[in-house]
Amino acid sequence: MKLPPPESYQAFYKRSMTEPDAFWSEQAELIEWHKPFSRVCNYDNPPFVHWFEGGQTNLCHNAIDRHLSARGDQAALIHVSSETGLEKTYSFRELHAEVQRMAASLRELGVQKGDRVLIYMPMVAEAAFAMLACARIGAVHCVVFGGFASGSLASRIDDATPKVIVSADAGSRGGKVTPYKPLLDDALRLSSHKPDAVLLTDRGLAPMQLVAGRDRLWSDLRTRHLHAQVPCEWLDSTAISYTIYTSGTTGKPKGVQRDTGGYAVALAASMKHIFDSRAGETYFSTSDIGWVVGHSYIVYGPLIAGMATIMYEGLPTQGMDRQPDGGIWWSLVEKYRVTAMFSAPTAVRVLRKQDPALLQKYDLSSLRALYLAGEPLDEPTGRWIAEGLKVPVIDNYWQTETGWPLLTVANGVEQTPSKFGSPGIPMYGYRVKLLHEGTGEELTGAHEKGVVALEGPTPPGFMQTIWKDDARFVNTYWKSVPGKMVYNTFDWGIRDEDGYFFILGRTDDVINVAGHRMGTREIEESISGHPGVAEVAVVGVADALKGQVAMAFAVPRDASILSDAPAARALEGDIMKRVDGDLGAVARPSRVRFVTGLPKTRSGKLLRRAIQAVCEGRDAGDLTTLDDPAVLQQIRDQLAAG
Ligand code: AMP
């Protein structure tokens, strides 16, 4: 049989725009449906989109059950921890058994279809079992990043109102154990909502005090449900699969809500077209299940594609013997014949400080590409790793909200050259526009700077809404560009003459620390809760390793602190501890500096941009509205003093 000639990416993209129903029906064949859909895209009530209406499917079925006959004994989940030295491979059949045990345990604890299960876990295999088990029984999982502390956790518990929380005794990072259970207990003291039960994995890393009648051990329930058979619940394509919290410009995190069928199709399509991957191969994403990358490309995407997925706990610079080893990831690429690897520029910058010979030490011939996302990829980092690995390094730009890349290259459709500094071109299904921030007018010329926006309908896999808050979804994302109902990414961008986009940073007060998105408002709220602080501003400042770091400028209640260095240091330490306790060490500012006042406009608006510019040694811009110019000078003096 003669195969049809390969389609160019341009034609592929065009089809997704001009014949979206036919295009997405074709992509929908990449997954299994229990009941076929009757309508591809319902966009009757913009900006809400319903994909594959009438269809029924299940994410867990597509990730596990459907592969059992063809590849039941092949590796599915490879869990590696350089923190505990444990390494274990679960075949699709073994994963199927573990997930059914977890599903039966959750059911025993009262979890039913539509109930929320909050997962607060380190990178252990049980976290993936829990996610897949929820998908299996139609429960909505809400994974909260394990690096967050009690305050962040409590607000998420109150928003998600979970029936059950799945957690563990502790996480570990660089050999330092962080007990999770006391953080969870604290969060449950702070939250108004109380779950019926807490299901705990005991890793033997930290002692746990179990609360009678509430806390249960996974090891006990697992034994009871060792032979459990829990069939997949067939869910409407539009049923909620999960929520994941992300930071915005207010202190209240947003629960990004995703569907079932659209997400499954989007991931299956991206594994083929963007990640150019095939069943039986091995995928290694170095992210964490607490982030969207972990959802899409540690757990669901690779498994839906029938691939083995590596779930790694630990630093990129620590060996299985817990000794320093900057080659640990490359040793895993060699050992498991990894074909596609996904990481963040920050991690590569860390690796760049290691011995370059480490890249030559291992056989990396299985690897076809390295995908990097989460923050801008600077050219020196991109070039260093591309030359070291001798495979394409593919920058890809997306957000928690989008669920999968919206700017990159789709080498699975057609080999397309990348350009350093650019994540690439619009992906199929995305109508990407650059708009003038003030007028909303579309910018079509090369190198014009505008807000990156999307015209609806958004493609499958994109967020459905904000959990329990349709109005916030519409107002925050779709009504912020004058005169147009478009989705605002809150990123600045430009496009060159070849149609490649370049991302120039956020238009809002969200910062990106080591690829982790943080709202400066959340950090400010934590700091201003300290009794010694009258007022505070937090800004993101460029950092050579982490991309950005948070820096705080606080006005102390007791002005004598300003001339008392030991007292200032003590207060700084105390504030950092508070942020650690409220939000987690990921949100801790690199420094807290004390000033008599903050730069504000005469109407009282805090000029964070001006502070940021001063911190980065740039021109602070138009300061005609500044109330008291002396305060910026004070910040300059503080920075100069070191
Ligand atoms: P998150 O929702 O945590 O994944 O953060 C999304 C934000 O990270 C985006 O809005 C961008 O500001 C930034 N980002 C993600 N990927 C890239 C990339 N490849 N290049 C530049 N910025 C990126």
Tab-separated table of C-alpha atoms in Angstrom, residues 356-619:
chain	number	residue	atom	x	y	z
A	356	PRO	CA	31.087	18.793	31.264
A	357	ALA	CA	32.736	15.366	30.893
A	358	LEU	CA	29.628	13.893	32.551
A	359	LEU	CA	27.732	14.336	29.311
A	360	GLN	CA	30.289	12.152	27.530
A	361	LYS	CA	30.406	9.503	30.234
A	362	TYR	CA	27.054	7.938	29.376
A	363	ASP	CA	25.576	6.427	26.250
A	364	LEU	CA	22.856	8.916	25.391
A	365	SER	CA	22.268	7.561	21.899
A	366	SER	CA	18.629	6.646	22.664
A	367	LEU	CA	17.717	10.304	23.235
A	368	ARG	CA	16.082	12.045	20.271
A	369	ALA	CA	15.279	15.430	21.830
A	370	LEU	CA	15.311	17.450	25.008
A	371	TYR	CA	12.228	19.593	25.646
A	372	LEU	CA	12.574	22.613	27.927
A	373	ALA	CA	9.770	24.762	29.314
A	374	GLY	CA	8.574	26.805	32.240
A	375	GLU	CA	10.654	29.944	31.793
A	376	PRO	CA	12.593	31.672	29.033
A	377	LEU	CA	15.483	29.607	27.703
A	378	ASP	CA	18.550	31.807	27.458
A	379	GLU	CA	20.803	31.234	24.485
A	380	PRO	CA	24.015	30.233	26.333
A	381	THR	CA	22.120	27.552	28.287
A	382	GLY	CA	20.325	26.312	25.187
A	383	ARG	CA	23.527	26.129	23.133
A	384	TRP	CA	25.525	24.438	25.877
A	385	ILE	CA	23.074	21.599	26.307
A	386	ALA	CA	22.357	21.212	22.573
A	387	GLU	CA	26.078	20.886	21.829
A	388	GLY	CA	26.607	18.522	24.755
A	389	LEU	CA	23.730	16.184	23.931
A	390	LYS	CA	23.933	16.527	20.150
A	391	VAL	CA	20.154	16.309	19.886
A	392	PRO	CA	17.619	19.061	19.217
A	393	VAL	CA	16.728	21.138	22.272
A	394	ILE	CA	13.098	22.120	21.904
A	395	ASP	CA	11.844	25.108	23.841
A	396	ASN	CA	8.101	25.005	24.437
A	397	TYR	CA	5.883	27.668	25.908
A	398	TRP	CA	2.687	26.989	27.811
A	399	GLN	CA	0.915	27.539	31.094
A	400	THR	CA	-0.933	25.623	33.771
A	401	GLU	CA	-4.073	26.943	32.093
A	402	THR	CA	-3.307	25.547	28.633
A	403	GLY	CA	-2.333	22.025	29.748
A	404	TRP	CA	0.027	21.474	26.791
A	405	PRO	CA	2.382	23.576	24.666
A	406	LEU	CA	0.950	26.432	22.646
A	407	LEU	CA	4.186	27.620	21.086
A	408	THR	CA	6.872	25.145	20.018
A	409	VAL	CA	7.657	23.071	16.932
A	410	ALA	CA	5.782	19.908	16.008
A	411	ASN	CA	8.564	17.662	14.765
A	412	GLY	CA	6.205	14.700	14.801
A	413	VAL	CA	4.329	16.353	11.936
A	414	GLU	CA	7.242	17.910	10.102
A	415	GLN	CA	10.837	18.595	11.129
A	416	THR	CA	10.870	22.320	11.741
A	417	PRO	CA	13.954	24.316	12.661
A	418	SER	CA	14.067	25.969	16.092
A	419	LYS	CA	15.488	29.414	16.743
A	420	PHE	CA	17.433	30.130	19.893
A	421	GLY	CA	15.485	32.387	22.219
A	422	SER	CA	12.155	31.490	20.623
A	423	PRO	CA	9.842	28.741	21.849
A	424	GLY	CA	8.545	28.498	18.284
A	425	ILE	CA	5.371	28.836	16.300
A	426	PRO	CA	1.676	28.422	17.243
A	427	MET	CA	0.590	24.853	17.781
A	428	TYR	CA	-2.430	23.363	15.998
A	429	GLY	CA	-5.701	24.446	17.565
A	430	TYR	CA	-4.314	27.656	19.062
A	431	ARG	CA	-5.294	31.000	17.506
A	432	VAL	CA	-2.383	33.019	18.875
A	433	LYS	CA	-2.526	36.816	18.563
A	434	LEU	CA	-0.358	39.695	19.664
A	435	LEU	CA	-2.473	42.573	20.896
A	436	HIS	CA	-1.763	46.143	21.879
A	437	GLU	CA	-2.134	46.289	25.664
A	438	GLY	CA	-3.915	49.640	25.702
A	439	THR	CA	-6.175	49.440	22.641
A	440	GLY	CA	-6.563	45.702	22.100
A	441	GLU	CA	-5.676	46.237	18.440
A	442	GLU	CA	-4.017	43.270	16.718
A	443	LEU	CA	-0.315	43.745	15.967
A	444	THR	CA	0.672	42.069	12.751
A	445	GLY	CA	4.034	43.639	11.997
A	446	ALA	CA	7.306	41.864	12.752
A	447	HIS	CA	8.938	42.678	16.101
A	448	GLU	CA	5.960	44.603	17.494
A	449	LYS	CA	5.622	44.007	21.209
A	450	GLY	CA	2.185	42.997	22.449
A	451	VAL	CA	0.250	40.841	24.854
A	452	VAL	CA	0.097	37.182	23.824
A	453	ALA	CA	-3.581	36.314	23.572
A	454	LEU	CA	-5.746	33.490	22.249
A	455	GLU	CA	-8.955	33.723	20.322
A	456	GLY	CA	-11.616	31.188	21.233
A	457	PRO	CA	-12.574	28.454	20.975
A	458	THR	CA	-9.567	27.204	22.918
A	459	PRO	CA	-8.423	23.709	21.921
A	460	PRO	CA	-9.014	20.431	23.778
A	461	GLY	CA	-6.966	20.131	26.985
A	462	PHE	CA	-7.294	23.831	27.765
A	463	MET	CA	-8.770	24.776	31.159
A	464	GLN	CA	-12.571	24.594	31.323
A	465	THR	CA	-12.950	27.301	33.938
A	466	ILE	CA	-11.752	28.251	37.416
A	467	TRP	CA	-13.091	25.728	39.914
A	468	LYS	CA	-16.381	27.033	41.352
A	469	ASP	CA	-15.802	30.462	39.854
A	470	ASP	CA	-16.921	30.932	36.252
A	471	ALA	CA	-17.140	34.690	36.791
A	472	ARG	CA	-13.499	34.904	37.854
A	473	PHE	CA	-12.496	32.820	34.835
A	474	VAL	CA	-14.291	35.175	32.455
A	475	ASN	CA	-13.245	38.398	34.171
A	476	THR	CA	-9.618	37.485	34.808
A	477	TYR	CA	-8.699	35.854	31.549
A	478	TRP	CA	-11.213	36.966	28.936
A	479	LYS	CA	-12.044	40.560	29.774
A	480	SER	CA	-8.679	42.143	30.360
A	481	VAL	CA	-7.993	43.287	26.803
A	482	PRO	CA	-10.077	46.334	25.849
A	483	GLY	CA	-12.909	45.742	23.418
A	484	LYS	CA	-12.203	42.042	22.787
A	485	MET	CA	-13.139	38.756	24.311
A	486	VAL	CA	-9.807	36.979	24.082
A	487	TYR	CA	-7.832	34.818	26.493
A	488	ASN	CA	-4.971	36.800	28.008
A	489	THR	CA	-1.796	34.822	28.772
A	490	PHE	CA	-0.410	37.819	30.688
A	491	ASP	CA	2.857	37.385	28.818
A	492	TRP	CA	4.525	39.912	26.551
A	493	GLY	CA	5.655	38.666	23.197
A	494	ILE	CA	6.917	39.584	19.765
A	495	ARG	CA	6.859	37.680	16.489
A	496	ASP	CA	9.625	37.800	13.902
A	497	GLU	CA	9.270	37.914	10.125
A	498	ASP	CA	9.210	34.086	9.976
A	499	GLY	CA	6.327	33.810	12.440
A	500	TYR	CA	8.453	32.674	15.408
A	501	PHE	CA	7.376	34.070	18.756
A	502	PHE	CA	9.650	35.369	21.514
A	503	ILE	CA	8.331	35.655	25.081
A	504	LEU	CA	9.449	38.753	26.921
A	505	GLY	CA	8.092	38.179	30.437
A	506	ARG	CA	4.855	38.648	32.353
A	507	THR	CA	2.575	41.641	32.076
A	508	ASP	CA	1.332	41.067	35.645
A	509	ASP	CA	2.861	40.599	39.093
A	510	VAL	CA	3.490	36.904	38.678
A	511	ILE	CA	7.134	35.877	38.923
A	512	ASN	CA	8.904	32.733	37.857
A	513	VAL	CA	11.432	31.272	40.289
A	514	ALA	CA	13.321	28.271	38.940
A	515	GLY	CA	10.409	27.533	36.622
A	516	HIS	CA	7.895	27.797	39.505
A	517	ARG	CA	5.202	30.388	39.158
A	518	MET	CA	4.639	32.550	42.232
A	519	GLY	CA	2.264	35.421	42.859
A	520	THR	CA	4.094	38.295	44.516
A	521	ARG	CA	0.789	39.127	46.261
A	522	GLU	CA	0.799	35.793	48.084
A	523	ILE	CA	4.307	36.425	49.399
A	524	GLU	CA	3.386	39.989	50.353
A	525	GLU	CA	0.342	38.754	52.276
A	526	SER	CA	2.466	36.339	54.249
A	527	ILE	CA	5.107	38.986	55.085
A	528	SER	CA	2.626	41.702	55.974
A	529	GLY	CA	1.060	39.267	58.456
A	530	HIS	CA	4.270	39.581	60.509
A	531	PRO	CA	3.646	41.889	63.486
A	532	GLY	CA	6.936	43.739	62.894
A	533	VAL	CA	6.020	44.737	59.323
A	534	ALA	CA	3.903	47.751	58.416
A	535	GLU	CA	4.034	47.414	54.646
A	536	VAL	CA	5.829	45.347	52.044
A	537	ALA	CA	6.464	45.031	48.326
A	538	VAL	CA	7.765	41.882	46.681
A	539	VAL	CA	9.250	41.919	43.200
A	540	GLY	CA	10.921	39.368	40.943
A	541	VAL	CA	14.532	40.165	40.151
A	542	ALA	CA	16.611	38.572	37.378
A	543	ASP	CA	18.880	35.789	38.635
A	544	ALA	CA	21.553	33.953	36.674
A	545	LEU	CA	20.591	30.512	37.990
A	546	LYS	CA	16.901	30.610	38.862
A	547	GLY	CA	15.730	32.992	36.133
A	548	GLN	CA	14.111	35.188	38.779
A	549	VAL	CA	14.171	35.402	42.567
A	550	ALA	CA	11.735	37.174	44.875
A	551	MET	CA	13.068	40.191	46.731
A	552	ALA	CA	11.123	41.929	49.482
A	553	PHE	CA	11.215	45.555	50.615
A	554	ALA	CA	9.522	46.037	53.971
A	555	VAL	CA	8.666	49.042	56.062
A	556	PRO	CA	9.231	47.979	59.705
A	557	ARG	CA	6.807	49.103	62.408
A	558	ASP	CA	9.758	49.959	64.587
A	559	ALA	CA	11.839	52.478	62.620
A	560	SER	CA	14.884	51.912	64.840
A	561	ILE	CA	15.424	48.640	62.931
A	562	LEU	CA	16.638	50.734	60.008
A	563	SER	CA	19.757	51.773	61.881
A	564	ASP	CA	20.268	48.577	63.875
A	565	ALA	CA	21.909	45.960	61.636
A	566	PRO	CA	21.692	42.977	64.054
A	567	ALA	CA	17.991	43.699	64.716
A	568	ALA	CA	17.343	44.013	60.976
A	569	ARG	CA	19.049	40.672	60.338
A	570	ALA	CA	16.995	39.033	63.081
A	571	LEU	CA	13.743	40.433	61.653
A	572	GLU	CA	14.754	39.347	58.153
A	573	GLY	CA	15.350	35.788	59.408
A	574	ASP	CA	12.041	35.803	61.232
A	575	ILE	CA	10.156	36.979	58.133
A	576	MET	CA	11.800	34.266	56.026
A	577	LYS	CA	10.697	31.668	58.571
A	578	ARG	CA	7.164	32.998	58.365
A	579	VAL	CA	7.108	32.674	54.577
A	580	ASP	CA	8.533	29.147	54.880
A	581	GLY	CA	5.756	28.246	57.304
A	582	ASP	CA	2.938	29.892	55.359
A	583	LEU	CA	3.837	29.162	51.780
A	584	GLY	CA	6.938	26.979	51.755
A	585	ALA	CA	10.612	27.549	51.066
A	586	VAL	CA	9.940	27.875	47.307
A	587	ALA	CA	8.329	31.245	47.996
A	588	ARG	CA	11.038	32.525	50.351
A	589	PRO	CA	12.492	35.843	49.128
A	590	SER	CA	16.241	35.885	48.560
A	591	ARG	CA	16.471	39.007	50.771
A	592	VAL	CA	14.184	41.180	52.856
A	593	ARG	CA	15.430	44.763	52.904
A	594	PHE	CA	14.076	47.467	55.193
A	595	VAL	CA	13.056	50.918	54.014
A	596	THR	CA	11.125	53.886	55.427
A	597	GLY	CA	8.564	53.892	52.627
A	598	LEU	CA	7.630	52.240	49.318
A	599	PRO	CA	7.441	53.933	45.924
A	600	LYS	CA	3.809	54.728	45.187
A	601	THR	CA	1.862	56.918	42.843
A	602	ARG	CA	0.017	59.868	44.298
A	603	SER	CA	-3.133	57.768	44.146
A	604	GLY	CA	-1.431	55.148	46.326
A	605	LYS	CA	-0.648	52.456	43.714
A	606	LEU	CA	2.511	50.542	44.499
A	607	LEU	CA	5.086	50.872	41.698
A	608	ARG	CA	6.498	47.345	41.740
A	609	ARG	CA	7.882	47.767	38.210
A	610	ALA	CA	10.006	50.728	39.333
A	611	ILE	CA	11.426	48.727	42.249
A	612	GLN	CA	12.132	45.819	39.937
A	613	ALA	CA	13.908	48.066	37.439
A	614	VAL	CA	16.082	49.571	40.175
A	615	CYS	CA	16.956	46.084	41.479
A	616	GLU	CA	17.992	45.015	37.993
A	617	GLY	CA	20.004	48.198	37.432
A	618	ARG	CA	17.632	49.419	34.729
A	619	ASP	CA	16.050	52.795	34.192
